[in-house]
mmCIF file of C-alpha atoms in Angstrom:
data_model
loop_
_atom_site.group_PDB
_atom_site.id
_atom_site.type_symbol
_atom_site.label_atom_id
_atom_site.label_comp_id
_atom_site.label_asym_id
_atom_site.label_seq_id
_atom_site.Cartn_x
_atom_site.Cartn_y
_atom_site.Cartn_z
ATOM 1 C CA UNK K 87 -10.061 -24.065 56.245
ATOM 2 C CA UNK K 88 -11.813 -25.755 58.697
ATOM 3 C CA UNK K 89 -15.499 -28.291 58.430
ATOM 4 C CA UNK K 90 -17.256 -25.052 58.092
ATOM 5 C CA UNK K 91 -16.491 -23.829 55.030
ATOM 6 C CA UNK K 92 -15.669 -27.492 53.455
ATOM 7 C CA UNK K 93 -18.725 -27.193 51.501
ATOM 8 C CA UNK K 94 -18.517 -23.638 50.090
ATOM 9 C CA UNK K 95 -17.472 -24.944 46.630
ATOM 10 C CA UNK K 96 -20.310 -27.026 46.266
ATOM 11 C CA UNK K 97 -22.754 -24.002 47.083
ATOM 12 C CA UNK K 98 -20.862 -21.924 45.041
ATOM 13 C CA UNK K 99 -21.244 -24.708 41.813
ATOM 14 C CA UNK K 100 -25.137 -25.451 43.260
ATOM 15 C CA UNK K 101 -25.527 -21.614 42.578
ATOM 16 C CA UNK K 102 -23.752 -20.841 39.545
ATOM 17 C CA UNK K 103 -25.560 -23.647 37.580
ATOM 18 C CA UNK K 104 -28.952 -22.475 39.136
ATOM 19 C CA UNK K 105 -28.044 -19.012 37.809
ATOM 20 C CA UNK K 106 -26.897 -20.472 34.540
ATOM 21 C CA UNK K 107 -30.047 -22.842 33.916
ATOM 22 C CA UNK K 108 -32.111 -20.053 34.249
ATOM 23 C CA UNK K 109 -32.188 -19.318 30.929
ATOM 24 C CA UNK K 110 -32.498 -22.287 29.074
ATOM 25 C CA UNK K 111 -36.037 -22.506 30.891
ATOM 26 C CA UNK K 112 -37.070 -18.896 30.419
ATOM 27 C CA UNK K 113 -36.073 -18.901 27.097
ATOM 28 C CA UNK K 114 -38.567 -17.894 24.548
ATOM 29 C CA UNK K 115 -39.294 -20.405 21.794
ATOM 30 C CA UNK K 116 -39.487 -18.163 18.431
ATOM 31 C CA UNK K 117 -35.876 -18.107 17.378
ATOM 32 C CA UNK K 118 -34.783 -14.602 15.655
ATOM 33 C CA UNK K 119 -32.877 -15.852 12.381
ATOM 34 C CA UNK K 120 -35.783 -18.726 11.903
ATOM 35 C CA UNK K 121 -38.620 -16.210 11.565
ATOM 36 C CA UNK K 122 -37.102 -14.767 8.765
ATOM 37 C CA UNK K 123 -36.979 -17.470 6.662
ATOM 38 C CA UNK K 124 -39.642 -17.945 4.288
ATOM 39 C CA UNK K 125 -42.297 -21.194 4.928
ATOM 40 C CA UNK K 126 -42.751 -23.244 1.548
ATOM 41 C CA UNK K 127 -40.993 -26.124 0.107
ATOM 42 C CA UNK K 128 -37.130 -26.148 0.905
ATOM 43 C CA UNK K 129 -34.594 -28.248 -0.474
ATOM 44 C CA UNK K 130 -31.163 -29.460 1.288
ATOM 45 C CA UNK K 131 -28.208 -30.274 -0.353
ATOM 46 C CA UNK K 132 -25.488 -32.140 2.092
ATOM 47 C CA UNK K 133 -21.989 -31.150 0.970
ATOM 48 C CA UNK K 134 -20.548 -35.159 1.925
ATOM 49 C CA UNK K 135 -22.403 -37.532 0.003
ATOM 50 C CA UNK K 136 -24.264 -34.831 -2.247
ATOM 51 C CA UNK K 137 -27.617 -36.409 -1.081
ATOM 52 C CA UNK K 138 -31.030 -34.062 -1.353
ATOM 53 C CA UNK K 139 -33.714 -33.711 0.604
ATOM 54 C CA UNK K 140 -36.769 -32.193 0.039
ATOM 55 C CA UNK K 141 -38.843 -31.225 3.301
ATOM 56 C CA UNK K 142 -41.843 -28.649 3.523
ATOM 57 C CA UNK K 143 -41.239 -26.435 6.158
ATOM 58 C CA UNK K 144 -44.116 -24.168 7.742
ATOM 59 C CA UNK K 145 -42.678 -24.427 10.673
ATOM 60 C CA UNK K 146 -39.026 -23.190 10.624
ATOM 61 C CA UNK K 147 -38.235 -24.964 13.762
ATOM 62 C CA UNK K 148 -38.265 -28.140 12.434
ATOM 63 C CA UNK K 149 -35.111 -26.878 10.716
ATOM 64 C CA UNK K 150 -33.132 -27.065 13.449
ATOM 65 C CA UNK K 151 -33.537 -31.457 13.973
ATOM 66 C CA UNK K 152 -33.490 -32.904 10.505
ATOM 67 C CA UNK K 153 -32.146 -36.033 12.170
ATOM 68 C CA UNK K 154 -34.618 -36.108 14.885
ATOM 69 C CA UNK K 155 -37.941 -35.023 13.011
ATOM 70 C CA UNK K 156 -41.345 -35.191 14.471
ATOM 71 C CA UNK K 157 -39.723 -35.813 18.564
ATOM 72 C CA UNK K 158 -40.141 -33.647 21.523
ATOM 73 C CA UNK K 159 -36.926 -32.896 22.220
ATOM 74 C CA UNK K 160 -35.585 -30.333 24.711
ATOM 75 C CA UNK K 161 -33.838 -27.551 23.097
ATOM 76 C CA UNK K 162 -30.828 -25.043 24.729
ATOM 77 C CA UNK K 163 -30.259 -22.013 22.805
ATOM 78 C CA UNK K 164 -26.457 -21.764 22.632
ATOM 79 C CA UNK K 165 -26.573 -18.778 19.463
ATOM 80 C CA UNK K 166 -29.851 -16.384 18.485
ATOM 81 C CA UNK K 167 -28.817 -13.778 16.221
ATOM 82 C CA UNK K 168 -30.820 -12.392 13.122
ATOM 83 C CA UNK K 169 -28.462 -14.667 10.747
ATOM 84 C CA UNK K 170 -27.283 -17.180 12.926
ATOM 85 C CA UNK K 171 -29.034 -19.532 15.396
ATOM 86 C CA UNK K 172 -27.194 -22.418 16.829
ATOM 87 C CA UNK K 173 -29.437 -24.874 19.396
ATOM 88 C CA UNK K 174 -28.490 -28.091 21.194
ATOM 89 C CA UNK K 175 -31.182 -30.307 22.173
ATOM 90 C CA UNK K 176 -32.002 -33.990 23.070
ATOM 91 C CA UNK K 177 -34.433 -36.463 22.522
ATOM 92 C CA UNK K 178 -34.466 -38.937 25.289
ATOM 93 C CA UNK K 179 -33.953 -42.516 24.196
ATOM 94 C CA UNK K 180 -33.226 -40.968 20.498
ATOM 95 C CA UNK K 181 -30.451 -38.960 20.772
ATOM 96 C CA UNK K 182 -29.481 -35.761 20.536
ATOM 97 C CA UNK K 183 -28.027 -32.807 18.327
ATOM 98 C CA UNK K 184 -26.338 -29.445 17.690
ATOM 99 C CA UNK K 185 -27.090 -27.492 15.127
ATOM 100 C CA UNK K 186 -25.927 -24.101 13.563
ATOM 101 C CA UNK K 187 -27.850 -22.084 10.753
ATOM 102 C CA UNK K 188 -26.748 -19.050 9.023
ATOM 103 C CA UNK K 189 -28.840 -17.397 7.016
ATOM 104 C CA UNK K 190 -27.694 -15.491 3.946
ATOM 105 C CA UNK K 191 -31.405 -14.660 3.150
ATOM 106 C CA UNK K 192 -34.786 -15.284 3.495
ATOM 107 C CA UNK K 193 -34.734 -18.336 1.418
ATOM 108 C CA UNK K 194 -30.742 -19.460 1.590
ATOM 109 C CA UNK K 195 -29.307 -20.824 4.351
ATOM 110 C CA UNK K 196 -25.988 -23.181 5.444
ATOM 111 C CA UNK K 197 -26.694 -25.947 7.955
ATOM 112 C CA UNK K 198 -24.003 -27.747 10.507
ATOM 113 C CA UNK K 199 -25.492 -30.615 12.535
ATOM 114 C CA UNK K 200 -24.018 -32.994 14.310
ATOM 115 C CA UNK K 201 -24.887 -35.596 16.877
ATOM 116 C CA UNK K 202 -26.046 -39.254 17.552
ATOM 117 C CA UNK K 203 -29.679 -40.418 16.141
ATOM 118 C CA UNK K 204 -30.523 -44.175 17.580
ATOM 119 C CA UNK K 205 -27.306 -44.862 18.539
ATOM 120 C CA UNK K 206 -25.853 -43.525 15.131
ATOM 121 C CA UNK K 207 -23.265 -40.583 14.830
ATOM 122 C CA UNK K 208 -24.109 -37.821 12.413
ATOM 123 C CA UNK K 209 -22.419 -34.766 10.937
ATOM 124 C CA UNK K 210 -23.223 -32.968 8.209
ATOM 125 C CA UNK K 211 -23.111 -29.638 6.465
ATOM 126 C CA UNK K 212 -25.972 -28.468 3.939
ATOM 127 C CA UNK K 213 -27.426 -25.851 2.091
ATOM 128 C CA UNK K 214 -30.859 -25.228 2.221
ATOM 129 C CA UNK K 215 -32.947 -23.592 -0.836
ATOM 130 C CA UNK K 216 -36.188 -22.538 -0.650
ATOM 131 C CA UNK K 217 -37.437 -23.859 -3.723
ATOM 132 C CA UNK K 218 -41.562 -23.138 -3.879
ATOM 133 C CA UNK K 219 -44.745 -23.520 -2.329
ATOM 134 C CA UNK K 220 -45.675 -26.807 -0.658
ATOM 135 C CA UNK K 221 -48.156 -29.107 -2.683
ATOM 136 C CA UNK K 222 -51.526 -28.922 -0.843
#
């Protein structure tokens, strides 16, 4: 094989991931499924412990880290369908997350999530119910 061609698998990888990272930085940042949803008050039942919460949502994206709310976090879409959308992202020195929605319609959906939150493991399954306006 010779010295020559000793580092041919390494160009090959150093290209393939180039090629494959593409995307994640081109990607646009208006998911499909999520702008169908309706904005307003939204309510999430987890299927574990049965606990709700109640979240106003105007801007759907937030859906996608209810363990990590409010962060900067940097998102890879794995899944964007119109009724599915599954992202993986990670919020340095927080943690990070996968999670799947499938929407049945505008104002049901079904939530997987799963991940660590300050050093914490999390997964859960929910429902989510769009439930009214917000209060102003």
């Amino acid at each position: 094989m010779g010295l020559r061609y000793a580092f041919l698998p390494a160009l090959m990888l150093t290209g393939f991931a180039t090629v494959a990272g593409e995307p994640a930085t081109a990607q646009r940042t208006v998911l499909q499924m999520l702008e169908q949803l309706q904005d307003g008050r939204w309510e999430l039942r987890t299927r574990e412990r049965g606990g709700v919460q109640r979240l106003c949502v105007g801007d759907r994206r937030r859906l996608v880290q209810l363990r990590h709310p409010d962060l900067a976090c940097e998102r890879l879409i794995v899944e964007d369908t119109p009724n599915s959308v599954t992202v993986q992202y990670t919020c340095r020195g927080h943690g990070y997350g996968r999670t799947h929605i499938r929407r049945e319609t505008g104002q049901l959906i079904q939530v997987e999530s799963q991940g660590v939150a300050d050093g914490l493991p999390f997964d859960f399954t929910a429902e989510g119910r769009r439930i009214g306006d917000c209060a102003t």
